[in-house]
PDB file of C-alpha atoms in Angstrom:
ATOM      1  CA  MET A  88      19.544   4.607  10.017  1.00 54.00           C
ATOM      2  CA  LEU A  89      17.169   1.604   9.873  1.00 53.00           C
ATOM      3  CA  ILE A  90      14.274   1.468  12.624  1.00 50.00           C
ATOM      4  CA  MET A  91      14.695  -1.788  14.119  1.00 47.00           C
ATOM      5  CA  SER A  92      11.917  -4.433  14.899  1.00 44.00           C
ATOM      6  CA  THR A  93      12.163  -7.419  17.268  1.00 44.00           C
ATOM      7  CA  ARG A  94      10.063  -9.338  15.087  1.00 48.00           C
ATOM      8  CA  PRO A  95      12.508 -11.887  13.053  1.00 49.00           C
ATOM      9  CA  GLU A  96       9.954 -12.253  10.198  1.00 86.00           C
ATOM     10  CA  TYR A  97      10.583  -8.700   9.218  1.00 94.00           C
ATOM     11  CA  ARG A  98      12.551  -8.526   6.309  1.00 95.00           C
ATOM     12  CA  VAL A  99      13.501  -4.883   5.157  1.00 95.00           C
ATOM     13  CA  PRO A 100      13.587  -4.414   0.986  1.00 96.00           C
ATOM     14  CA  LYS A 101      16.832  -3.256  -0.255  1.00 96.00           C
ATOM     15  CA  MET A 102      16.894  -0.619  -2.809  1.00 97.00           C
ATOM     16  CA  ARG A 103      19.157  -0.633  -5.911  1.00 97.00           C
ATOM     17  CA  TRP A 104      20.326   2.854  -4.883  1.00 98.00           C
ATOM     18  CA  THR A 105      21.633   4.319  -1.456  1.00 97.00           C
ATOM     19  CA  ALA A 106      20.552   6.999   1.146  1.00 97.00           C
ATOM     20  CA  GLU A 107      23.770   8.690   0.559  1.00 97.00           C
ATOM     21  CA  GLU A 108      23.397   8.638  -3.298  1.00 97.00           C
ATOM     22  CA  ALA A 109      19.843  10.228  -3.014  1.00 96.00           C
ATOM     23  CA  ARG A 110      21.290  12.968  -0.270  1.00 95.00           C
ATOM     24  CA  LYS A 111      23.985  14.249  -2.633  1.00 94.00           C
ATOM     25  CA  SER A 112      21.551  14.092  -6.094  1.00 94.00           C
ATOM     26  CA  ILE A 113      18.252  15.440  -4.498  1.00 95.00           C
ATOM     27  CA  ASP A 114      17.977  19.356  -4.622  1.00 93.00           C
ATOM     28  CA  ASP A 115      15.593  20.018  -1.866  1.00 94.00           C
ATOM     29  CA  TYR A 116      16.380  17.366   0.293  1.00 96.00           C
ATOM     30  CA  LYS A 117      16.022  18.350   4.292  1.00 97.00           C
ATOM     31  CA  PRO A 118      18.031  15.762   6.567  1.00 97.00           C
ATOM     32  CA  GLU A 119      16.255  17.493   9.570  1.00 98.00           C
ATOM     33  CA  THR A 120      12.873  16.189   8.195  1.00 98.00           C
ATOM     34  CA  ILE A 121      14.293  12.568   7.849  1.00 98.00           C
ATOM     35  CA  GLU A 122      15.577  12.908  11.476  1.00 98.00           C
ATOM     36  CA  ALA A 123      12.170  13.820  12.733  1.00 98.00           C
ATOM     37  CA  LEU A 124      10.582  10.893  10.929  1.00 98.00           C
ATOM     38  CA  GLN A 125      12.995   8.206  12.324  1.00 98.00           C
ATOM     39  CA  LYS A 126      12.408   9.520  15.914  1.00 98.00           C
ATOM     40  CA  TRP A 127       8.438   9.371  15.255  1.00 98.00           C
ATOM     41  CA  LEU A 128       8.953   5.592  14.245  1.00 98.00           C
ATOM     42  CA  GLN A 129      10.559   4.878  17.330  1.00 97.00           C
ATOM     43  CA  GLU A 130       7.889   6.167  19.201  1.00 97.00           C
ATOM     44  CA  ASN A 131       5.287   4.019  17.307  1.00 97.00           C
ATOM     45  CA  PRO A 132       6.452   0.791  17.240  1.00 95.00           C
ATOM     46  CA  HIS A 133       3.623  -0.526  15.783  1.00 96.00           C
ATOM     47  CA  TYR A 134       4.784   0.567  11.995  1.00 97.00           C
ATOM     48  CA  PRO A 135       7.207  -2.066  10.346  1.00 96.00           C
ATOM     49  CA  PRO A 136      11.294  -1.352  10.115  1.00 96.00           C
ATOM     50  CA  THR A 137      11.764   1.734   7.538  1.00 97.00           C
ATOM     51  CA  SER A 138      15.113   2.036   6.179  1.00 97.00           C
ATOM     52  CA  GLU A 139      16.203   5.322   5.296  1.00 98.00           C
ATOM     53  CA  GLU A 140      15.918   4.983   1.582  1.00 98.00           C
ATOM     54  CA  SER A 141      12.250   4.663   2.202  1.00 98.00           C
ATOM     55  CA  LEU A 142      12.045   7.212   4.398  1.00 98.00           C
ATOM     56  CA  ILE A 143      13.597   9.648   1.715  1.00 98.00           C
ATOM     57  CA  LEU A 144      10.870   8.131  -0.751  1.00 98.00           C
ATOM     58  CA  PHE A 145       8.098   9.079   1.674  1.00 98.00           C
ATOM     59  CA  ALA A 146       9.583  12.431   2.445  1.00 98.00           C
ATOM     60  CA  HIS A 147      10.539  13.228  -0.980  1.00 98.00           C
ATOM     61  CA  SER A 148       7.008  12.758  -2.389  1.00 98.00           C
ATOM     62  CA  CYS A 149       5.542  15.011   0.367  1.00 98.00           C
ATOM     63  CA  TYR A 150       7.788  18.032  -0.168  1.00 98.00           C
ATOM     64  CA  TYR A 151       9.659  17.281   3.081  1.00 98.00           C
ATOM     65  CA  ASP A 152       6.770  18.322   5.087  1.00 98.00           C
ATOM     66  CA  VAL A 153       6.909  16.501   8.423  1.00 98.00           C
ATOM     67  CA  GLU A 154       3.331  16.093   9.313  1.00 98.00           C
ATOM     68  CA  LYS A 155       2.499  15.334   5.700  1.00 98.00           C
ATOM     69  CA  THR A 156       4.967  12.502   5.513  1.00 98.00           C
ATOM     70  CA  LYS A 157       3.553  11.184   8.906  1.00 98.00           C
ATOM     71  CA  ALA A 158       0.062  10.795   7.205  1.00 98.00           C
ATOM     72  CA  CYS A 159       1.406   9.580   4.052  1.00 98.00           C
ATOM     73  CA  ILE A 160       3.348   6.735   5.853  1.00 98.00           C
ATOM     74  CA  ASP A 161       0.645   5.899   8.141  1.00 97.00           C
ATOM     75  CA  SER A 162      -2.083   5.514   5.215  1.00 97.00           C
ATOM     76  CA  CYS A 163       0.498   3.263   3.025  1.00 98.00           C
ATOM     77  CA  TYR A 164       1.286   0.950   5.856  1.00 97.00           C
ATOM     78  CA  ASN A 165      -2.510   0.837   6.724  1.00 96.00           C
ATOM     79  CA  LEU A 166      -3.569   0.374   3.460  1.00 97.00           C
ATOM     80  CA  LYS A 167      -0.896  -2.306   2.617  1.00 95.00           C
ATOM     81  CA  SER A 168      -1.802  -4.039   5.894  1.00 94.00           C
ATOM     82  CA  ALA A 169      -5.571  -4.084   4.972  1.00 95.00           C
ATOM     83  CA  THR A 170      -5.301  -4.961   1.216  1.00 97.00           C
ATOM     84  CA  PRO A 171      -3.161  -7.988   0.409  1.00 97.00           C
ATOM     85  CA  GLU A 172      -5.273  -8.285  -3.137  1.00 98.00           C
ATOM     86  CA  PHE A 173      -2.541  -5.181  -3.870  1.00 98.00           C
ATOM     87  CA  PHE A 174       0.143  -5.734  -1.917  1.00 97.00           C
ATOM     88  CA  GLN A 175       1.029  -9.581  -1.381  1.00 97.00           C
ATOM     89  CA  LYS A 176       1.967 -12.456  -3.805  1.00 98.00           C
ATOM     90  CA  ARG A 177       3.822 -10.193  -6.341  1.00 98.00           C
ATOM     91  CA  ASP A 178       6.444 -12.889  -7.333  1.00 98.00           C
ATOM     92  CA  VAL A 179       5.860 -13.242 -10.905  1.00 98.00           C
ATOM     93  CA  ASP A 180       7.828 -16.574 -10.875  1.00 98.00           C
ATOM     94  CA  LYS A 181       5.883 -17.877  -8.211  1.00 98.00           C
ATOM     95  CA  TYR A 182       2.516 -16.717  -8.793  1.00 98.00           C
ATOM     96  CA  ALA A 183       0.064 -17.506 -11.781  1.00 98.00           C
ATOM     97  CA  GLU A 184      -1.969 -14.843 -11.307  1.00 98.00           C
ATOM     98  CA  VAL A 185       0.684 -12.428 -11.601  1.00 98.00           C
ATOM     99  CA  ARG A 186       1.581 -14.039 -14.729  1.00 98.00           C
ATOM    100  CA  HIS A 187      -1.661 -14.018 -16.218  1.00 98.00           C
ATOM    101  CA  ILE A 188      -2.453 -10.153 -15.724  1.00 98.00           C
ATOM    102  CA  LEU A 189       1.093  -9.689 -17.375  1.00 98.00           C
ATOM    103  CA  GLY A 190      -0.413 -11.606 -20.430  1.00 98.00           C
ATOM    104  CA  VAL A 191      -3.576  -9.433 -20.433  1.00 98.00           C
ATOM    105  CA  THR A 192      -2.085  -5.845 -19.927  1.00 98.00           C
ATOM    106  CA  ASP A 193       0.835  -3.964 -21.129  1.00 98.00           C
ATOM    107  CA  ASN A 194       2.874  -2.061 -18.387  1.00 98.00           C
ATOM    108  CA  ALA A 195       6.318  -0.041 -18.746  1.00 98.00           C
ATOM    109  CA  VAL A 196       8.560   2.336 -17.497  1.00 98.00           C
ATOM    110  CA  PHE A 197       9.311   4.462 -20.592  1.00 98.00           C
ATOM    111  CA  PRO A 198      13.128   4.944 -20.684  1.00 97.00           C
ATOM    112  CA  THR A 199      13.009   8.486 -21.597  1.00 97.00           C
ATOM    113  CA  MET A 200      11.799  11.240 -18.984  1.00 97.00           C
ATOM    114  CA  THR A 201       9.815  14.501 -19.765  1.00 98.00           C
ATOM    115  CA  PRO A 202      11.953  17.322 -20.122  1.00 97.00           C
ATOM    116  CA  SER A 203      10.810  18.623 -16.807  1.00 96.00           C
ATOM    117  CA  GLY A 204      12.509  14.860 -15.357  1.00 96.00           C
ATOM    118  CA  TYR A 205       9.204  13.101 -15.063  1.00 98.00           C
ATOM    119  CA  GLN A 206       8.989   9.196 -15.008  1.00 98.00           C
ATOM    120  CA  ILE A 207       6.088   8.204 -17.285  1.00 98.00           C
ATOM    121  CA  ILE A 208       4.437   4.643 -16.087  1.00 98.00           C
ATOM    122  CA  PHE A 209       2.111   2.951 -18.961  1.00 98.00           C
ATOM    123  CA  HIS A 210      -0.725   0.615 -18.541  1.00 98.00           C
ATOM    124  CA  ARG A 211      -3.103  -0.696 -21.260  1.00 98.00           C
ATOM    125  CA  LEU A 212      -4.844  -4.098 -22.095  1.00 98.00           C
ATOM    126  CA  SER A 213      -3.349  -6.189 -24.329  1.00 98.00           C
ATOM    127  CA  GLN A 214      -6.016  -8.682 -24.363  1.00 98.00           C
ATOM    128  CA  TYR A 215      -9.612  -7.244 -24.772  1.00 98.00           C
ATOM    129  CA  GLU A 216     -11.949 -10.094 -23.126  1.00 98.00           C
ATOM    130  CA  PRO A 217     -13.343  -8.646 -20.095  1.00 97.00           C
ATOM    131  CA  SER A 218     -13.215 -12.114 -18.611  1.00 97.00           C
ATOM    132  CA  LYS A 219      -9.499 -12.094 -18.630  1.00 98.00           C
ATOM    133  CA  TYR A 220      -8.896  -8.693 -16.818  1.00 98.00           C
ATOM    134  CA  VAL A 221      -8.833  -8.880 -13.081  1.00 98.00           C
ATOM    135  CA  PHE A 222      -8.787  -5.860 -11.446  1.00 97.00           C
ATOM    136  CA  ALA A 223      -6.845  -6.173  -8.391  1.00 98.00           C
ATOM    137  CA  ASP A 224      -4.045  -7.752  -9.993  1.00 98.00           C
ATOM    138  CA  GLY A 225      -4.046  -5.124 -12.826  1.00 98.00           C
ATOM    139  CA  VAL A 226      -3.770  -2.576  -9.972  1.00 98.00           C
ATOM    140  CA  LYS A 227      -0.901  -4.715  -8.618  1.00 98.00           C
ATOM    141  CA  VAL A 228       1.331  -4.904 -11.579  1.00 98.00           C
ATOM    142  CA  LEU A 229       0.389  -1.336 -12.191  1.00 98.00           C
ATOM    143  CA  ASN A 230       1.887  -0.621  -8.758  1.00 98.00           C
ATOM    144  CA  MET A 231       4.740  -3.102  -9.160  1.00 98.00           C
ATOM    145  CA  THR A 232       5.714  -1.205 -12.351  1.00 98.00           C
ATOM    146  CA  MET A 233       5.782   2.360 -10.500  1.00 98.00           C
ATOM    147  CA  GLU A 234       7.448   0.646  -7.450  1.00 98.00           C
ATOM    148  CA  SER A 235      10.131  -0.738  -9.648  1.00 98.00           C
ATOM    149  CA  ALA A 236      11.292   2.568 -10.729  1.00 97.00           C
ATOM    150  CA  ARG A 237      11.559   3.858  -7.322  1.00 97.00           C
ATOM    151  CA  CYS A 238      13.471   0.703  -6.301  1.00 97.00           C
ATOM    152  CA  LEU A 239      16.015   1.069  -9.155  1.00 97.00           C
ATOM    153  CA  THR A 240      16.727   4.987  -9.447  1.00 95.00           C
ATOM    154  CA  GLY A 241      15.319   6.490  -6.355  1.00 96.00           C
ATOM    155  CA  PRO A 242      12.862   9.722  -6.095  1.00 96.00           C
ATOM    156  CA  ALA A 243      12.011  11.235  -9.264  1.00 96.00           C
ATOM    157  CA  LYS A 244      11.000  14.851  -9.746  1.00 97.00           C
ATOM    158  CA  GLY A 245       7.714  13.496 -10.755  1.00 98.00           C
ATOM    159  CA  TYR A 246       5.328  10.575 -12.233  1.00 98.00           C
ATOM    160  CA  PHE A 247       2.934  10.764 -15.005  1.00 98.00           C
ATOM    161  CA  ILE A 248       0.850   7.801 -15.243  1.00 98.00           C
ATOM    162  CA  LEU A 249      -0.384   7.323 -19.139  1.00 98.00           C
ATOM    163  CA  PHE A 250      -3.532   5.130 -19.762  1.00 98.00           C
ATOM    164  CA  ASP A 251      -4.425   3.685 -23.022  1.00 98.00           C
ATOM    165  CA  MET A 252      -8.059   2.915 -23.190  1.00 98.00           C
ATOM    166  CA  THR A 253      -7.700   0.953 -26.413  1.00 97.00           C
ATOM    167  CA  GLY A 254      -9.812  -2.463 -26.042  1.00 97.00           C
ATOM    168  CA  VAL A 255     -12.046  -1.036 -22.862  1.00 97.00           C
ATOM    169  CA  LYS A 256     -15.524  -2.334 -23.138  1.00 95.00           C
ATOM    170  CA  LEU A 257     -18.647  -1.836 -20.729  1.00 95.00           C
ATOM    171  CA  GLY A 258     -17.902  -5.454 -19.562  1.00 96.00           C
ATOM    172  CA  HIS A 259     -14.496  -4.434 -18.264  1.00 96.00           C
ATOM    173  CA  LEU A 260     -16.523  -2.275 -15.847  1.00 95.00           C
ATOM    174  CA  THR A 261     -18.790  -4.944 -14.561  1.00 94.00           C
ATOM    175  CA  ARG A 262     -15.333  -6.678 -13.468  1.00 94.00           C
ATOM    176  CA  LEU A 263     -14.508  -3.631 -10.899  1.00 94.00           C
ATOM    177  CA  ASN A 264     -15.205  -4.233  -7.217  1.00 94.00           C
ATOM    178  CA  LEU A 265     -16.247  -0.850  -5.616  1.00 94.00           C
ATOM    179  CA  GLY A 266     -14.512  -1.691  -2.459  1.00 96.00           C
ATOM    180  CA  LEU A 267     -10.940  -2.235  -3.884  1.00 97.00           C
ATOM    181  CA  LEU A 268     -11.674   0.491  -6.319  1.00 97.00           C
ATOM    182  CA  LYS A 269     -11.851   3.105  -3.247  1.00 96.00           C
ATOM    183  CA  LYS A 270      -8.959   1.505  -1.657  1.00 97.00           C
ATOM    184  CA  PHE A 271      -6.950   1.981  -4.988  1.00 97.00           C
ATOM    185  CA  PHE A 272      -7.983   5.651  -5.414  1.00 97.00           C
ATOM    186  CA  MET A 273      -7.033   6.203  -1.117  1.00 97.00           C
ATOM    187  CA  PHE A 274      -3.776   4.803  -2.184  1.00 98.00           C
ATOM    188  CA  ILE A 275      -2.990   6.638  -5.202  1.00 97.00           C
ATOM    189  CA  GLN A 276      -4.214  10.106  -3.339  1.00 97.00           C
ATOM    190  CA  GLU A 277      -2.820   9.447   0.227  1.00 97.00           C
ATOM    191  CA  ALA A 278      -0.496   6.910   0.392  1.00 98.00           C
ATOM    192  CA  ASN A 279       1.916   6.417  -2.822  1.00 98.00           C
ATOM    193  CA  PRO A 280       5.161   7.713  -2.011  1.00 98.00           C
ATOM    194  CA  VAL A 281       5.612   9.769  -5.598  1.00 98.00           C
ATOM    195  CA  ARG A 282       5.106  13.064  -6.865  1.00 98.00           C
ATOM    196  CA  LEU A 283       2.164  12.138  -9.251  1.00 98.00           C
ATOM    197  CA  LYS A 284       2.136  14.983 -11.787  1.00 98.00           C
ATOM    198  CA  GLY A 285      -0.373  13.843 -14.079  1.00 98.00           C
ATOM    199  CA  ILE A 286      -2.602  11.250 -15.446  1.00 98.00           C
ATOM    200  CA  HIS A 287      -3.091  11.052 -18.923  1.00 98.00           C
ATOM    201  CA  VAL A 288      -5.797   8.925 -20.891  1.00 98.00           C
ATOM    202  CA  ILE A 289      -5.454   8.400 -24.426  1.00 98.00           C
ATOM    203  CA  ASN A 290      -7.560   7.049 -26.970  1.00 97.00           C
ATOM    204  CA  THR A 291     -10.639   7.617 -25.080  1.00 96.00           C
ATOM    205  CA  MET A 292     -14.170   6.929 -26.284  1.00 90.00           C
ATOM    206  CA  PRO A 293     -17.880   7.369 -24.941  1.00 92.00           C
ATOM    207  CA  ILE A 294     -17.486   4.802 -22.377  1.00 93.00           C
ATOM    208  CA  VAL A 295     -15.318   7.397 -20.315  1.00 94.00           C
ATOM    209  CA  ASP A 296     -18.173   9.189 -18.954  1.00 94.00           C
ATOM    210  CA  LYS A 297     -19.492   5.791 -17.358  1.00 94.00           C
ATOM    211  CA  ILE A 298     -15.882   5.457 -15.681  1.00 94.00           C
ATOM    212  CA  MET A 299     -16.191   8.853 -14.594  1.00 95.00           C
ATOM    213  CA  PHE A 300     -19.433   8.516 -13.270  1.00 94.00           C
ATOM    214  CA  LEU A 301     -18.319   5.471 -11.138  1.00 94.00           C
ATOM    215  CA  ILE A 302     -14.774   6.773 -10.004  1.00 95.00           C
ATOM    216  CA  LYS A 303     -15.556  10.565  -9.644  1.00 95.00           C
ATOM    217  CA  PRO A 304     -16.857  10.235  -5.931  1.00 95.00           C
ATOM    218  CA  PHE A 305     -13.303   8.730  -5.164  1.00 96.00           C
ATOM    219  CA  MET A 306     -11.577  11.661  -6.540  1.00 97.00           C
ATOM    220  CA  LYS A 307     -10.354  14.624  -4.489  1.00 96.00           C
ATOM    221  CA  LYS A 308     -10.224  18.145  -6.418  1.00 96.00           C
ATOM    222  CA  GLU A 309      -6.332  17.488  -6.845  1.00 96.00           C
ATOM    223  CA  LEU A 310      -6.508  14.503  -8.682  1.00 97.00           C
ATOM    224  CA  HIS A 311      -9.104  15.504 -10.865  1.00 96.00           C
ATOM    225  CA  SER A 312      -7.187  18.669 -11.644  1.00 97.00           C
ATOM    226  CA  ILE A 313      -4.370  16.703 -13.046  1.00 98.00           C
ATOM    227  CA  LEU A 314      -6.707  13.808 -14.968  1.00 98.00           C
ATOM    228  CA  HIS A 315      -6.485  14.406 -18.823  1.00 97.00           C
ATOM    229  CA  PHE A 316      -8.115  12.830 -21.518  1.00 97.00           C
ATOM    230  CA  TYR A 317      -7.380  12.583 -25.058  1.00 97.00           C
ATOM    231  CA  SER A 318      -9.114  11.061 -28.231  1.00 96.00           C
ATOM    232  CA  SER A 319      -7.574   9.099 -31.011  1.00 95.00           C
ATOM    233  CA  SER A 320      -7.526  12.559 -32.953  1.00 96.00           C
ATOM    234  CA  GLU A 321      -5.953  14.568 -30.158  1.00 96.00           C
ATOM    235  CA  MET A 322      -2.294  12.931 -29.737  1.00 96.00           C
ATOM    236  CA  GLU A 323      -0.850  16.155 -31.006  1.00 97.00           C
ATOM    237  CA  LYS A 324      -2.247  17.853 -27.582  1.00 97.00           C
ATOM    238  CA  LEU A 325      -0.481  15.081 -25.755  1.00 98.00           C
ATOM    239  CA  TYR A 326       2.661  15.844 -27.528  1.00 98.00           C
ATOM    240  CA  GLU A 327       2.556  19.096 -25.917  1.00 97.00           C
ATOM    241  CA  VAL A 328       3.017  17.358 -22.378  1.00 97.00           C
ATOM    242  CA  ILE A 329       4.624  14.388 -23.206  1.00 98.00           C
ATOM    243  CA  PRO A 330       7.014  14.858 -26.381  1.00 98.00           C
ATOM    244  CA  LYS A 331       7.548  12.345 -28.993  1.00 97.00           C
ATOM    245  CA  GLU A 332      10.934  11.632 -27.954  1.00 97.00           C
ATOM    246  CA  CYS A 333       9.355  10.123 -24.957  1.00 98.00           C
ATOM    247  CA  LEU A 334       6.939   8.068 -26.348  1.00 98.00           C
ATOM    248  CA  PRO A 335       7.204   4.522 -28.086  1.00 98.00           C
ATOM    249  CA  SER A 336       6.517   3.897 -31.912  1.00 95.00           C
ATOM    250  CA  ASP A 337       2.919   2.765 -31.104  1.00 94.00           C
ATOM    251  CA  PHE A 338       1.863   6.514 -30.514  1.00 96.00           C
ATOM    252  CA  GLY A 339       4.111   8.278 -32.963  1.00 95.00           C
ATOM    253  CA  GLY A 340       6.833   8.366 -30.945  1.00 97.00           C
ATOM    254  CA  SER A 341      10.519   7.925 -31.478  1.00 96.00           C
ATOM    255  CA  LEU A 342      12.012   6.071 -28.728  1.00 95.00           C
ATOM    256  CA  GLY A 343      12.939   3.319 -31.260  1.00 92.00           C
ATOM    257  CA  LYS A 344      10.753   0.518 -29.210  1.00 95.00           C
ATOM    258  CA  THR A 345       7.256  -0.685 -29.320  1.00 97.00           C
ATOM    259  CA  VAL A 346       4.993  -1.326 -26.291  1.00 98.00           C
ATOM    260  CA  ALA A 347       5.217  -4.562 -26.698  1.00 98.00           C
ATOM    261  CA  GLU A 348       9.147  -4.615 -26.552  1.00 98.00           C
ATOM    262  CA  LEU A 349       8.768  -2.379 -23.300  1.00 98.00           C
ATOM    263  CA  HIS A 350       6.281  -4.586 -21.624  1.00 98.00           C
ATOM    264  CA  ALA A 351       8.838  -7.736 -22.187  1.00 98.00           C
ATOM    265  CA  ARG A 352      11.703  -5.451 -20.858  1.00 98.00           C
ATOM    266  CA  ASN A 353       9.294  -4.663 -17.538  1.00 98.00           C
ATOM    267  CA  THR A 354       8.249  -7.998 -17.136  1.00 98.00           C
ATOM    268  CA  GLU A 355      11.878  -9.219 -17.030  1.00 98.00           C
ATOM    269  CA  VAL A 356      12.378  -6.162 -14.440  1.00 98.00           C
ATOM    270  CA  LEU A 357       9.605  -7.240 -12.199  1.00 98.00           C
ATOM    271  CA  LYS A 358      11.004 -10.869 -12.161  1.00 98.00           C
ATOM    272  CA  ASP A 359      14.237  -9.766 -11.086  1.00 98.00           C
ATOM    273  CA  LEU A 360      13.165  -7.735  -8.078  1.00 98.00           C
ATOM    274  CA  LYS A 361      11.453 -10.830  -6.643  1.00 98.00           C
ATOM    275  CA  ASP A 362      13.801 -10.081  -3.265  1.00 97.00           C
ATOM    276  CA  ILE A 363      11.969  -6.915  -3.084  1.00 97.00           C
ATOM    277  CA  TRP A 364       8.330  -8.171  -3.501  1.00 98.00           C
ATOM    278  CA  ASN A 365       8.812 -10.882  -1.184  1.00 97.00           C
ATOM    279  CA  ASP A 366      10.637  -8.714   1.780  1.00 97.00           C
ATOM    280  CA  ASP A 367       7.723  -5.887   1.014  1.00 97.00           C
ATOM    281  CA  GLU A 368       5.008  -8.277   1.951  1.00 95.00           C
ATOM    282  CA  THR A 369       6.461  -8.805   5.559  1.00 96.00           C
ATOM    283  CA  LEU A 370       5.944  -5.360   6.161  1.00 95.00           C
ATOM    284  CA  VAL A 371       2.709  -5.097   7.783  1.00 94.00           C
ATOM    285  CA  ILE A 372       1.432  -3.499  10.681  1.00 94.00           C
ATOM    286  CA  ASP A 373       1.967  -4.939  14.143  1.00 93.00           C
ATOM    287  CA  GLU A 374      -1.643  -3.804  15.760  1.00 90.00           C
ATOM    288  CA  SER A 375      -0.022  -5.550  18.957  1.00 91.00           C
ATOM    289  CA  LYS A 376       2.608  -2.788  19.385  1.00 92.00           C
ATOM    290  CA  ARG A 377       0.271   0.303  18.580  1.00 92.00           C
ATOM    291  CA  PRO A 378       0.778   2.777  21.533  1.00 89.00           C
ATOM    292  CA  SER A 379      -3.131   3.994  21.690  1.00 71.00           C
ATOM    293  CA  LYS A 380      -5.401   1.824  19.666  1.00 54.00           C
ATOM    294  CA  LYS A 381      -5.351  -1.946  18.713  1.00 43.00           C
ATOM    295  CA  GLY A 382      -7.177  -4.373  16.514  1.00 42.00           C
ATOM    296  CA  LYS A 383      -9.193  -3.675  13.658  1.00 45.00           C
ATOM    297  CA  LYS A 384     -10.537  -0.723  14.875  1.00 45.00           C
ATOM    298  CA  ALA A 385      -7.585   1.005  14.980  1.00 39.00           C
ATOM    299  CA  ARG A 386      -6.503   0.023  11.186  1.00 44.00           C
ATOM    300  CA  GLU A 387     -10.030   1.585  10.294  1.00 46.00           C
ATOM    301  CA  ASP A 388      -9.492   4.626  11.911  1.00 44.00           C
ATOM    302  CA  ALA A 389      -6.252   5.074  10.580  1.00 42.00           C
ATOM    303  CA  MET A 390      -7.554   4.504   7.202  1.00 44.00           C
ATOM    304  CA  PRO A 391      -8.685   7.503   4.958  1.00 43.00           C
ATOM    305  CA  ASP A 392     -12.178   7.849   5.167  1.00 40.00           C
ATOM    306  CA  ILE A 393     -13.582   8.294   1.605  1.00 33.00           C
ATOM    307  CA  ARG A 394     -16.713  10.214   3.043  1.00 29.00           C
ATOM    308  CA  LYS A 395     -14.193  13.083   4.092  1.00 36.00           C
ATOM    309  CA  LEU A 396     -12.677  13.204   0.644  1.00 34.00           C
ATOM    310  CA  ASP A 397     -13.852  16.791  -1.189  1.00 36.00           C
ATOM    311  CA  LEU A 398     -15.311  16.141  -4.258  1.00 31.00           C
ATOM    312  CA  ASP A 399     -15.257  18.153  -7.378  1.00 32.00           C
TER     313      ASP A 399
END
């Protein structure tokens, strides 16, 4: 079922899988949750049209809890509408800034999941000059990479994000925009429709203390608890969580592919999904149709408030 809108400019992205396929493959699928969400969206016409496949992604990420899923949907649409830096202009062929950041960073969905069935999303610098790095664009391609996995295969049991700190310098911290950094952590914690099981940071260095000082105020206790660091001499600890068969040869793994090869493949996937990116950027909130609140204040009220986040 599709929640329709009268706005002709809306275009609903078409996943490469169907709701019917998901219903058959998801162990804890709850149809009553999807039905409740469809009814709720009909009562809130300011949200953009939402496919059943998207509702399944949202509900699955929240373990089919109706109220938590509503909050996730609301946060996601509000953040997407308020943060074009992350969610607009994502067509690789069309936008030079996307191609630039793909030349400065390596991004990949590793082809082998963990024994627990978790997807591994990888991100690192490939060029180390701080002036070449643009934080908003780095977040954009990282999220595109994670989103590509959802678009191609549907909900996963969980996700690991694997960051490699090789090449990160103090100069990269000066490239960060605190307002966008705050929104990034809001998205990861409140609005990203995935079951995030861990963030693993390898090849750490002393600068990690400065990074943690910067980002810790934006992190909930739950996120902090799944954040793990490994120096270059602690890879055996990583293998206990992410086995070698899931990792590229760059990290002592046996995937049979290098990071560079996986990044090249991922870049082609992101290019091929241009219809997803172009359609998705039309899915912004229509404030004129918000039932109770309208305009900018409504967006601000609906956005997660960083002052209310629990600090560790």
